[in-house]
mmCIF file of C-alpha atoms and ligand atoms in Angstrom:
data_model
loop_
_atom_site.group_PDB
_atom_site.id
_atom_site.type_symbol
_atom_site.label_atom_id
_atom_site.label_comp_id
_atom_site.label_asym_id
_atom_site.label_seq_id
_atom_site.Cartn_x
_atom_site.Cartn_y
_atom_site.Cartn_z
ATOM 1 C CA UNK A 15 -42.037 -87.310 -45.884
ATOM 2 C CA UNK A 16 -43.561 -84.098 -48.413
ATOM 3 C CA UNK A 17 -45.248 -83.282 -45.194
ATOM 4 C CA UNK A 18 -41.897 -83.075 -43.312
ATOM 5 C CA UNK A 19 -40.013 -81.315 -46.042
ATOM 6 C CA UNK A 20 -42.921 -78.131 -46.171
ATOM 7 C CA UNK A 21 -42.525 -77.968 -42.343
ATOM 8 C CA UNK A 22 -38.691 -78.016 -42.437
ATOM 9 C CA UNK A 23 -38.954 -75.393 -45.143
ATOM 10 C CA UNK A 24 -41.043 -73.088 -43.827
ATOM 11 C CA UNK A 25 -39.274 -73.255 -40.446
ATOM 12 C CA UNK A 26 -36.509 -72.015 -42.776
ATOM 13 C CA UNK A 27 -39.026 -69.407 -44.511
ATOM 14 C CA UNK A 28 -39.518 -67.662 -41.268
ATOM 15 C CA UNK A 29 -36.332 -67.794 -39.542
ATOM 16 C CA UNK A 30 -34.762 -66.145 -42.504
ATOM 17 C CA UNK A 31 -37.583 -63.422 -42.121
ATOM 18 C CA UNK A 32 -36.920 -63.003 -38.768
ATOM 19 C CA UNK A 33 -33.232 -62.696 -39.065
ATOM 20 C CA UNK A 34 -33.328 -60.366 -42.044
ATOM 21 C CA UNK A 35 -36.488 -57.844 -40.476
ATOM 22 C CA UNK A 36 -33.804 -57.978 -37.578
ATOM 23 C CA UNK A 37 -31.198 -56.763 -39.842
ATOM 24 C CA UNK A 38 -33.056 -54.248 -41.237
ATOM 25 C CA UNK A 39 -34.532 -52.831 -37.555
ATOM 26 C CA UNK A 40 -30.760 -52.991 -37.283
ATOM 27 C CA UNK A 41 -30.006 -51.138 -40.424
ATOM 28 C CA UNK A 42 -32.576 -48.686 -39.427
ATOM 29 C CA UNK A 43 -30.813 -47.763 -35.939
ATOM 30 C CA UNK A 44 -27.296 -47.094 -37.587
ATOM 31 C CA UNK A 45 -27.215 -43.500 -38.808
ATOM 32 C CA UNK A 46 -25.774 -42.857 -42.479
ATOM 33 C CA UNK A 47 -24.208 -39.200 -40.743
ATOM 34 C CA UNK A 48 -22.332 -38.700 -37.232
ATOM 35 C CA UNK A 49 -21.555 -35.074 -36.805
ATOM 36 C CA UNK A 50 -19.804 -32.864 -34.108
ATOM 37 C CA UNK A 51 -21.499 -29.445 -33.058
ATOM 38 C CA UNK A 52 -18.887 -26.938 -30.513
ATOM 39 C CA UNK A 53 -20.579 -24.831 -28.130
ATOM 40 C CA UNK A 54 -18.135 -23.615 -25.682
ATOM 41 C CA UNK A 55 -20.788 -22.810 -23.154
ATOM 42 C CA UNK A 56 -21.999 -24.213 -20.206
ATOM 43 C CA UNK A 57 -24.580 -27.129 -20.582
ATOM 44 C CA UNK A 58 -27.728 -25.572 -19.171
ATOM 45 C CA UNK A 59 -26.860 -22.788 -20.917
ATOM 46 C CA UNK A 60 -29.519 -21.340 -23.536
ATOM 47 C CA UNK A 61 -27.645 -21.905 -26.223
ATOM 48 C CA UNK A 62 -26.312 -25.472 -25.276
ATOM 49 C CA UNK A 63 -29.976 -25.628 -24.865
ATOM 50 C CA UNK A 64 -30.956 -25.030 -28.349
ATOM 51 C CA UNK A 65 -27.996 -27.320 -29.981
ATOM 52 C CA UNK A 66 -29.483 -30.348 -27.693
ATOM 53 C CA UNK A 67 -32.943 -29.358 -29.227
ATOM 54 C CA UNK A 68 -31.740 -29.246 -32.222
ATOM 55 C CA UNK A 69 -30.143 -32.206 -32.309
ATOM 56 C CA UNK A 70 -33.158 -34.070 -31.292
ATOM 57 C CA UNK A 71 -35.157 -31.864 -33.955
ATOM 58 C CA UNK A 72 -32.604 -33.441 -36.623
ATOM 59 C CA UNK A 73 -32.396 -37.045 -35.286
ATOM 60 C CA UNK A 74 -36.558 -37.265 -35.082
ATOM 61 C CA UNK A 75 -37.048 -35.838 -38.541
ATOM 62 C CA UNK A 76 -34.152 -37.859 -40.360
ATOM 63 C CA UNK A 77 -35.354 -41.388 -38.767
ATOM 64 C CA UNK A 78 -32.407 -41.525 -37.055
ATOM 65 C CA UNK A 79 -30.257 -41.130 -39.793
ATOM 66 C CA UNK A 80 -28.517 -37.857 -39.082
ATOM 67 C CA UNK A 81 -27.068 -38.119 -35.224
ATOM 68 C CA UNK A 82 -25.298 -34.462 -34.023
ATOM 69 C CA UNK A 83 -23.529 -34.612 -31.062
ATOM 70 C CA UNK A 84 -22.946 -31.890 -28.992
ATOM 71 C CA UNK A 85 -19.693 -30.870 -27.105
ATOM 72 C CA UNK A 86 -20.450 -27.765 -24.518
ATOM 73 C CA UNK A 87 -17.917 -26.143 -22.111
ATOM 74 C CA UNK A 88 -15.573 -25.077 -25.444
ATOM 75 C CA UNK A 89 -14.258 -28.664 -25.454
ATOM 76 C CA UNK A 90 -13.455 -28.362 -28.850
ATOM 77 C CA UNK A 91 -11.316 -25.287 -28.612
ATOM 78 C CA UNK A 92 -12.323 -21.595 -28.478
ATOM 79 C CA UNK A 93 -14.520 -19.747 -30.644
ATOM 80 C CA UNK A 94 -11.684 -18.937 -32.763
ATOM 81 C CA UNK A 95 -10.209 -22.011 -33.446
ATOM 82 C CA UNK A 96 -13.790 -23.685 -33.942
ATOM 83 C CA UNK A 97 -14.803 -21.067 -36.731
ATOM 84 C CA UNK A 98 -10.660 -22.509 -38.648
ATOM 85 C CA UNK A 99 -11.003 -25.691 -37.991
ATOM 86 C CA UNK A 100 -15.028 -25.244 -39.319
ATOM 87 C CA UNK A 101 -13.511 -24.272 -43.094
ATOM 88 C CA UNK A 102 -11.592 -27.150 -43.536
ATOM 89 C CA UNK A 103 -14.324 -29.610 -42.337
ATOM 90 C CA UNK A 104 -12.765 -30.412 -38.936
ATOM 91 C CA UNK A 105 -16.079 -29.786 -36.925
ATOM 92 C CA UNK A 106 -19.251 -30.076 -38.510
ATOM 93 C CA UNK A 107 -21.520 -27.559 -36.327
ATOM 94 C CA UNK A 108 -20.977 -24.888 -34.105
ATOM 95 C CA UNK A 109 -22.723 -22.210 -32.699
ATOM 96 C CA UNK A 110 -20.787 -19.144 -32.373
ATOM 97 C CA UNK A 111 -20.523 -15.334 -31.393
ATOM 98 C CA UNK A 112 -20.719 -12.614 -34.330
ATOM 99 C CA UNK A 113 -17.775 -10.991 -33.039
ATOM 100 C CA UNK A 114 -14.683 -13.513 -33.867
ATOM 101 C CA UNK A 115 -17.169 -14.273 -37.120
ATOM 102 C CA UNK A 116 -16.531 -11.004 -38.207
ATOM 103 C CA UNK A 117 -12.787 -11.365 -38.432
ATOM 104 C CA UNK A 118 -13.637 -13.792 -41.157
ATOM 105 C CA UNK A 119 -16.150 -11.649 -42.465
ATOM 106 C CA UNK A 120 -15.642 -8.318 -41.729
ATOM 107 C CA UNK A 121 -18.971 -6.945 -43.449
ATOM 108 C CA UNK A 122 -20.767 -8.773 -40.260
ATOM 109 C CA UNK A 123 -19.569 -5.831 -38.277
ATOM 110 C CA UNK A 124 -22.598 -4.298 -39.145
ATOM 111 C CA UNK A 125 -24.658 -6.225 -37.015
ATOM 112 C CA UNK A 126 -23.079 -5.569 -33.878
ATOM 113 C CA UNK A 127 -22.476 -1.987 -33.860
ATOM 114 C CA UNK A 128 -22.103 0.161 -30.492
ATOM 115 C CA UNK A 129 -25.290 1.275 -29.588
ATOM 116 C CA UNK A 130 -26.969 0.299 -33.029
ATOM 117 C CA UNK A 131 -30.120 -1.138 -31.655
ATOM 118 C CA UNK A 132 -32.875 0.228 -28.955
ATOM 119 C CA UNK A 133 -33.470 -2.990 -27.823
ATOM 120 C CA UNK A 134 -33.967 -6.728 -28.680
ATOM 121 C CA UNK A 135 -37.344 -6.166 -31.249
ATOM 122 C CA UNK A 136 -35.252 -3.885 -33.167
ATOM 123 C CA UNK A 137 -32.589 -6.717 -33.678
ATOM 124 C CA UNK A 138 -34.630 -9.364 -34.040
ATOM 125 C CA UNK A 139 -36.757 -7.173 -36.729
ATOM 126 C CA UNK A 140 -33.081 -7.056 -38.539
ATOM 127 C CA UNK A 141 -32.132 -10.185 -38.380
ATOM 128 C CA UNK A 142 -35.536 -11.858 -39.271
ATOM 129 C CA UNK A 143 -35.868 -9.263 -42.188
ATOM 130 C CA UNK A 144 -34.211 -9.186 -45.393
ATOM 131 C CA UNK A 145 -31.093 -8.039 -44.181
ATOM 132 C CA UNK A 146 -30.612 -11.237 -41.805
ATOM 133 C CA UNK A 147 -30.788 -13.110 -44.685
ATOM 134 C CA UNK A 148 -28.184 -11.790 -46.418
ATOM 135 C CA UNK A 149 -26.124 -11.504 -43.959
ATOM 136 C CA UNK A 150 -26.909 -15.224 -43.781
ATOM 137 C CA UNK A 151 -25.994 -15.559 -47.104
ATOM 138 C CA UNK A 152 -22.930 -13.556 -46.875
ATOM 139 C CA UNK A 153 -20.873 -17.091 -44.902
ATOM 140 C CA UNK A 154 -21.056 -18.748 -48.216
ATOM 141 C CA UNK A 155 -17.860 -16.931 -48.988
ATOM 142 C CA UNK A 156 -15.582 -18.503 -46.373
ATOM 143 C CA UNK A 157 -16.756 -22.036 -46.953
ATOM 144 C CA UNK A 158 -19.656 -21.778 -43.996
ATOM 145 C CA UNK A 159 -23.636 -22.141 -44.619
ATOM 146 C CA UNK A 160 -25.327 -19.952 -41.440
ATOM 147 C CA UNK A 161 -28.461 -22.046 -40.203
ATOM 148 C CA UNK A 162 -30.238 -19.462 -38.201
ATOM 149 C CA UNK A 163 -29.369 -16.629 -35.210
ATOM 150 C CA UNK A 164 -29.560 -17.223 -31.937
ATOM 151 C CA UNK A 165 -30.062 -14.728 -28.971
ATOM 152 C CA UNK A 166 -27.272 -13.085 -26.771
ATOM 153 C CA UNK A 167 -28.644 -10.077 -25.115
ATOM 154 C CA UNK A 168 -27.218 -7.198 -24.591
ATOM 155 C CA UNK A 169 -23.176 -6.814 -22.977
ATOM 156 C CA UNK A 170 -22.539 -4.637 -19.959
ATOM 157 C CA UNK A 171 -18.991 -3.478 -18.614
ATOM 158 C CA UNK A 172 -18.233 -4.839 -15.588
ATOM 159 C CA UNK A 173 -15.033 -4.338 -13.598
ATOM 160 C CA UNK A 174 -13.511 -5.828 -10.016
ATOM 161 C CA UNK A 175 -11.914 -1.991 -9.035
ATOM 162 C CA UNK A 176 -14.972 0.670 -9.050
ATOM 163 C CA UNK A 177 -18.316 1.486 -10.128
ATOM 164 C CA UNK A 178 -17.781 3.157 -13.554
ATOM 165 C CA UNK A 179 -20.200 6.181 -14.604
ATOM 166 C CA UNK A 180 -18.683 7.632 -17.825
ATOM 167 C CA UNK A 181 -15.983 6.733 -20.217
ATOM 168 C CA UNK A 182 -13.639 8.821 -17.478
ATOM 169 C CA UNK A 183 -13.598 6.587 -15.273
ATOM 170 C CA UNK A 184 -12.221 3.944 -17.477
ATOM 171 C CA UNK A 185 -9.246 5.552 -18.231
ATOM 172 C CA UNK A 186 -6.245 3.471 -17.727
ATOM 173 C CA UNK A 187 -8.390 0.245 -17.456
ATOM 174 C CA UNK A 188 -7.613 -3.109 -18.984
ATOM 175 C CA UNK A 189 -10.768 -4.585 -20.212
ATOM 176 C CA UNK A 190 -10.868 -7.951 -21.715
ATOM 177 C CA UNK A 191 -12.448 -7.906 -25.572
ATOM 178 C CA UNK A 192 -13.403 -10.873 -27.964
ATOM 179 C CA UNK A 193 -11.140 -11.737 -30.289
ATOM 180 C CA UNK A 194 -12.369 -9.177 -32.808
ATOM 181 C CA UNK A 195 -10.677 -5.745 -34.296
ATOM 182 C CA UNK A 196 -14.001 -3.634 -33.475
ATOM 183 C CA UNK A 197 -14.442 -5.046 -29.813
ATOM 184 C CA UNK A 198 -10.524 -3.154 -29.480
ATOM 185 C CA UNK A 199 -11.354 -0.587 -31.355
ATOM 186 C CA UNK A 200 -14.048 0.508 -29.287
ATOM 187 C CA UNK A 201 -12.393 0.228 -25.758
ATOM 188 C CA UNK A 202 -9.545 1.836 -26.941
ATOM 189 C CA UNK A 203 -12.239 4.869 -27.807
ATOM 190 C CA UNK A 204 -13.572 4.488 -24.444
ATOM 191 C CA UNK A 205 -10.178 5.219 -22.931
ATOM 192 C CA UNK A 206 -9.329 2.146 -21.674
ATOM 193 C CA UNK A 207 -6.878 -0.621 -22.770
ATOM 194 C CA UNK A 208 -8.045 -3.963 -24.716
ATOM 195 C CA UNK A 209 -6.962 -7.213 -24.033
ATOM 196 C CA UNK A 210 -8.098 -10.112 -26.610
ATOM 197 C CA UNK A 211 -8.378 -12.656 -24.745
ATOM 198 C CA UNK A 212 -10.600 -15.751 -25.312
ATOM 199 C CA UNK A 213 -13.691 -16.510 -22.810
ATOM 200 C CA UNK A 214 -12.940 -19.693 -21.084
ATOM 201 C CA UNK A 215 -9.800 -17.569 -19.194
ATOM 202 C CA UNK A 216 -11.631 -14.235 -18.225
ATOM 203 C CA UNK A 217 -12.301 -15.837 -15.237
ATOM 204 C CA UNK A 218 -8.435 -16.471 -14.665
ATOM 205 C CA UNK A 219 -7.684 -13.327 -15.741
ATOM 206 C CA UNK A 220 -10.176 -11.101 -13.641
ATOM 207 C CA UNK A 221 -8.890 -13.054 -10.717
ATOM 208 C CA UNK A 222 -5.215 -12.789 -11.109
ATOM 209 C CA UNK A 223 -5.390 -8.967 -11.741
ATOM 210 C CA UNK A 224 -4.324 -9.324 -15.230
ATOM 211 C CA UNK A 225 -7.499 -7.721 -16.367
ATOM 212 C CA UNK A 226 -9.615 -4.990 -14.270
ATOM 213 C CA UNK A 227 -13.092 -5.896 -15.996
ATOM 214 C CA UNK A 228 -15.036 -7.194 -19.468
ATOM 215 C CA UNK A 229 -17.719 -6.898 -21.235
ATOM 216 C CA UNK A 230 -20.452 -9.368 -21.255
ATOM 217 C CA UNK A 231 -24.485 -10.385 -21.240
ATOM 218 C CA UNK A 232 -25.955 -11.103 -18.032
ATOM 219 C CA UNK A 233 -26.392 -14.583 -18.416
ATOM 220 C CA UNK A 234 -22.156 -15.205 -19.243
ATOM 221 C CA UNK A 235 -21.533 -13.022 -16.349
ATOM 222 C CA UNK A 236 -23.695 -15.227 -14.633
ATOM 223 C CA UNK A 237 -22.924 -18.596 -15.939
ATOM 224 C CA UNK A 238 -18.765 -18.232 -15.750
ATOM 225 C CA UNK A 239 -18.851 -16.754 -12.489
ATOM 226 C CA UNK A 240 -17.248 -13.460 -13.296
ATOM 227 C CA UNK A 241 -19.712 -12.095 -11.312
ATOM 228 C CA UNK A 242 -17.378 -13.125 -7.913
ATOM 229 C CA UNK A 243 -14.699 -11.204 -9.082
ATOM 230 C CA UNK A 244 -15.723 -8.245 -10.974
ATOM 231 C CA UNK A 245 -18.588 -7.417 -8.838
ATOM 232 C CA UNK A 246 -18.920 -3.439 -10.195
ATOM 233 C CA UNK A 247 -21.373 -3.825 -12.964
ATOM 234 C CA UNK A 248 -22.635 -0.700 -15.389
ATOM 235 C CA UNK A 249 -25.222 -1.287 -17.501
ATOM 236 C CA UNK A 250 -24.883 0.697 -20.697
ATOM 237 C CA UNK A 251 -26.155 -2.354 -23.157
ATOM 238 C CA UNK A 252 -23.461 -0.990 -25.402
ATOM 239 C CA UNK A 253 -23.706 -3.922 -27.841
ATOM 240 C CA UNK A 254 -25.951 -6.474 -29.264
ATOM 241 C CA UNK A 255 -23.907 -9.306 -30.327
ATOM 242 C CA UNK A 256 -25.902 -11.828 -32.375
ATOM 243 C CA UNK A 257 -25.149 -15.451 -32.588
ATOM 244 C CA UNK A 258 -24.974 -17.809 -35.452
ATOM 245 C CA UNK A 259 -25.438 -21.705 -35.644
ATOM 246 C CA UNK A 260 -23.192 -22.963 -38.710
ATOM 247 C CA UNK A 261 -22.379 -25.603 -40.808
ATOM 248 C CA UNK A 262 -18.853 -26.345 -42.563
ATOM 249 C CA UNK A 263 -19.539 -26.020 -46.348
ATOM 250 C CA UNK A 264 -17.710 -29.265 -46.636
ATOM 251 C CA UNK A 265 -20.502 -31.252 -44.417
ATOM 252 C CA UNK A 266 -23.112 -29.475 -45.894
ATOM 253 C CA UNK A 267 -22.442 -30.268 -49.828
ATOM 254 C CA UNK A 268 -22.516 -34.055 -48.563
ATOM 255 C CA UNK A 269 -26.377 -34.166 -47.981
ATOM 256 C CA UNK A 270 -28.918 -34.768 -49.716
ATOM 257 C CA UNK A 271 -31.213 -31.202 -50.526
ATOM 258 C CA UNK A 272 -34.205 -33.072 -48.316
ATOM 259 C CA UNK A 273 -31.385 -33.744 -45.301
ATOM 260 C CA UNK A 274 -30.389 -30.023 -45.860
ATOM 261 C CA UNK A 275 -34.052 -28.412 -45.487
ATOM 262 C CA UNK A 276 -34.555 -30.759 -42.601
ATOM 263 C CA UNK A 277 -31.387 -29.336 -40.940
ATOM 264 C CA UNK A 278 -32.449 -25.284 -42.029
ATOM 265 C CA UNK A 279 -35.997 -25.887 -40.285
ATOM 266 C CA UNK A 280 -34.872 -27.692 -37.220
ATOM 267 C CA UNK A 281 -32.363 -25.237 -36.906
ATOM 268 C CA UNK A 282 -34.849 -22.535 -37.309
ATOM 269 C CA UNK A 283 -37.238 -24.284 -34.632
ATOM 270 C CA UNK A 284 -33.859 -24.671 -32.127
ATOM 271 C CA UNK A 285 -33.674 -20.775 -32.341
ATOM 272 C CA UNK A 286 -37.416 -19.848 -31.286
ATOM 273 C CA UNK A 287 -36.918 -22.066 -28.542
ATOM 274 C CA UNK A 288 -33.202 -20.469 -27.330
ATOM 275 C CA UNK A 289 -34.894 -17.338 -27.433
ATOM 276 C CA UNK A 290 -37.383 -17.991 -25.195
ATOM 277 C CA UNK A 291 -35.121 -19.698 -23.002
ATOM 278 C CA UNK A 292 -33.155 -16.748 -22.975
ATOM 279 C CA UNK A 293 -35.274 -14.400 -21.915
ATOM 280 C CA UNK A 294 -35.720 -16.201 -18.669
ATOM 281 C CA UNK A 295 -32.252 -16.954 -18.265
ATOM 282 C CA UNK A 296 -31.488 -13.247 -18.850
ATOM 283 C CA UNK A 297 -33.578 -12.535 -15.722
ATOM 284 C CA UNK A 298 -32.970 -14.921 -13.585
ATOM 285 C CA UNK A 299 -29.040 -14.320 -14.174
ATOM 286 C CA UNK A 300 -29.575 -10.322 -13.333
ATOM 287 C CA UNK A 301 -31.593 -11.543 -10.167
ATOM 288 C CA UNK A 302 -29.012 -14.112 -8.809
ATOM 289 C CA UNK A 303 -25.944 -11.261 -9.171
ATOM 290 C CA UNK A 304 -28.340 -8.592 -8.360
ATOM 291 C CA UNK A 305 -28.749 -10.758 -4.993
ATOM 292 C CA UNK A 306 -25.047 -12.301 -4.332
ATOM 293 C CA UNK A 307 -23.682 -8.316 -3.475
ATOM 294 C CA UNK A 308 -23.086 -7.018 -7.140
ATOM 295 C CA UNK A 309 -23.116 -2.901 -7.702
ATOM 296 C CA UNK A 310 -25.155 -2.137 -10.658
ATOM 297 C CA UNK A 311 -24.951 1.381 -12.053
ATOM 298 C CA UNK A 312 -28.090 2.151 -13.917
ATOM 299 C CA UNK A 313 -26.936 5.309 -16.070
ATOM 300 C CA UNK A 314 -28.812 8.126 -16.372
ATOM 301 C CA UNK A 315 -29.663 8.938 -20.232
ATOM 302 C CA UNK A 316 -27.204 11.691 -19.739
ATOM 303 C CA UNK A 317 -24.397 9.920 -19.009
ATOM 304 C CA UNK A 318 -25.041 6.643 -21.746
ATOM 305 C CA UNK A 319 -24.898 9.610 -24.142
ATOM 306 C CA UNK A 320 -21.089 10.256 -23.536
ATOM 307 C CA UNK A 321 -20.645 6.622 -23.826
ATOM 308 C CA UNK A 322 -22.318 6.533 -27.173
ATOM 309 C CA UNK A 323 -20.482 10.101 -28.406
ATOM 310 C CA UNK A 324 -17.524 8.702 -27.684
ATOM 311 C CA UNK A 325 -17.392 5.530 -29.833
ATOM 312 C CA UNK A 326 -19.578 7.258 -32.723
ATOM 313 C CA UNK A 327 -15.900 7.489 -35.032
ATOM 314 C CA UNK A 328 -16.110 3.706 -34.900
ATOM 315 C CA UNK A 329 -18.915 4.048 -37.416
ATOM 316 C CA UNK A 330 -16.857 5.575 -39.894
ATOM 317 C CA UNK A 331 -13.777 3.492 -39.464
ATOM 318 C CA UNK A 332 -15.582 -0.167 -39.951
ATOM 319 C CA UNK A 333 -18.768 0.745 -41.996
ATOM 320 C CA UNK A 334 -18.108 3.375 -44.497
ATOM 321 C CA UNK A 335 -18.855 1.010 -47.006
ATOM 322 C CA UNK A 336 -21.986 -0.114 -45.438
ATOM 323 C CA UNK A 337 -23.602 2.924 -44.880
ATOM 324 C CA UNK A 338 -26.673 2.139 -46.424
ATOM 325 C CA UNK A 339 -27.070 -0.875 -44.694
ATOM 326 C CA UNK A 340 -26.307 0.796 -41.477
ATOM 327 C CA UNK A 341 -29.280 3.530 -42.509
ATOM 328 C CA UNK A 342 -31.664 0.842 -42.926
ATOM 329 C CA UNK A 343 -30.893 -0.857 -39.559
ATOM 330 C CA UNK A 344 -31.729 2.486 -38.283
ATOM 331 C CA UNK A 345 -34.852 3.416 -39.820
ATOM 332 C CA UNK A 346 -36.128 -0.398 -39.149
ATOM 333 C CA UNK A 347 -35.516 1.243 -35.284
ATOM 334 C CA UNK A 348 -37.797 3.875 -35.741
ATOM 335 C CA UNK A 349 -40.623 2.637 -37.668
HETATM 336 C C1 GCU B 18 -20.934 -14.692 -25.097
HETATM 337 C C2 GCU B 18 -21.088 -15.643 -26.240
HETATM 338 C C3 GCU B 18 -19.913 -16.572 -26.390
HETATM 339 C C4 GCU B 18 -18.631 -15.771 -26.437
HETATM 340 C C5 GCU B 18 -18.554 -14.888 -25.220
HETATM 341 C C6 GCU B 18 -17.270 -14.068 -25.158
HETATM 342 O O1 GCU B 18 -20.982 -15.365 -23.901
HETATM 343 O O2 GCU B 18 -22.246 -16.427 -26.051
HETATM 344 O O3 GCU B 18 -20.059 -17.327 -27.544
HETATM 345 O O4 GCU B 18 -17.508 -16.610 -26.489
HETATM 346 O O5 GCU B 18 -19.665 -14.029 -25.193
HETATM 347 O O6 GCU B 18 -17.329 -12.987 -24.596
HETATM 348 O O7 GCU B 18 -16.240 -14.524 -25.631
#
């Protein structure tokens, strides 16, 4: 009989074990944090790239615990409405543009200055320096922590009615902007006639006439198709445009300081690994338009200089306070 009642008992001993190491395998599995990150481009896209990585990055390093899930293609809204509905909490993550940032942070203008740069080791210098970290520091402000930059090249104008040499022959052109004051600003100094209008209908708009051109990298060009219907390209690299991956403050001050440095260093890691994944994009994108019929003007340094003269007030009218910020950018440049 004792002999009967031990084996019962530990039969009961181990199923109990069993059931609760099943429950906590269980427990284990279910994250404590399911968050949403907007990317409104394309999935094999760089930077839809770098939010998958990331998102891996986050789930390996928190056991599990902290799940991001990514919506590409702008599903949740445009750039614009991601960065609102970002400050009140609606969306966790995003990666976004610099230019509709700096309508909610106008000193960010800085950044992506006409002609500012000579080319991408001069920005990355910036942004990797101490100014990129203030300027980091600088989204605090609207209720937004900045995680770490991401690459966008350099923007071209491209147009579907000629091949366009100097600010001349702009004149009279509508040329779709960002959603940003400066993107207008500087058209409008180039002669030609801005029209805000938000990425996922340039397409639309090239086609239907409403616009004659934009303004983009080669990859976006690339990647939206814009390239079938504006096919005259110039490349004047007028602007470097830096991207951002954020968090809203409100999902931020929920976890725990160990959950937020996991989140800065993944993001961190996400970025090398866009950039590099950019690079290659960048070229293969120029190849593939290069190849389907596009006209490329290639300016002569004579001609890029009447570009850059003639958006030089632009400096004055959106950095005067930030001249000495805009000096160091420069002298980073030249050293
Ligand atoms: C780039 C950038 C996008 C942005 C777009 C635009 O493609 O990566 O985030 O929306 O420019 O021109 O609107």
């Amino acid at each position: 009989m004792k002999k009967r009642i031990v084996v019962l008992l530990s039969g009961l001993i181990l199923a109990l074990t069993a059931c609760s190491s099943k429950r906590a395998a269980e427990e284990e599995l279910v994250p404590d944090y399911v968050f949403t990150y907007a990317e409104n481009q394309a999935e094999d896209y760089p930077t839809t790239q770098g939010a998958y990585r990331f998102a891996e990055l986050v789930q390996e390093r928190t056991g599990g615990k902290i799940q991001i899930q990514i919506n590409a293609g702008g599903s949740l809204g445009d750039e614009r409405s991601v960065i609102e509905q970002m400050q009140f909490g609606g969306i966790d993550f995003a990666r976004v543009s610099l230019s509709p940032m700096s309508e909610v942070i106008p000193k960010l203008n800085v950044l992506q200055m006409p002609y500012l740069y000579t080319g991408p080791d001069h920005m990355w210098k910036v942004l990797e320096g101490k100014i990129g970290d203030e300027f980091l520091k600088s989204f605090e402000e609207s209720s937004l922590v900045a995680l770490s930059w991401y690459d966008a090249g350099a923007r071209n104008f491209y147009n579907s009615v000629k091949p366009i040499h100097t600010p001349q022959d702009l004149k009279g052109m509508k040329i779709r902007v960002q959603e940003s004051l400066l993107m207008s600003r500087m058209i409008e100094l180039l002669g030609a006639t801005a029209i805000q209008t938000s990425y996922a209908d340039v397409y639309s708009a090239l086609q239907t006439g409403q616009i004659d051109g934009a303004e983009n990298n080669w990859p976006s060009y690339e990647s939206e198709g814009h390239y079938e219907v504006a096919k005259y390209v110039t490349v004047d690299e007028h602007t470097r445009v830096p991207e951002v991956q954020i968090v809203a403050e409100a999902t931020w001050n929920k976890l725990s300081p160990e959950y937020q440095d996991i989140i800065r260093a993944c993001a961190r890691e996400s970025a090398q690994y866009e950039r590099d994944l950019w690079k290659k994009r960048s070229e293969r994108s120029e190849e593939l338009v290069r190849a389907a019929g596009c006209e490329v003007v290639d300016l002569t340094p004579e001609e890029k200089r009447k570009f850059q003269e003639a958006v030089t007030p632009i400096y004055n009218e959106f950095c005067a306070d930030h001249v000495d910020i805009i000096d160091a950018i420069v002298a980073a440049g030249r050293e």
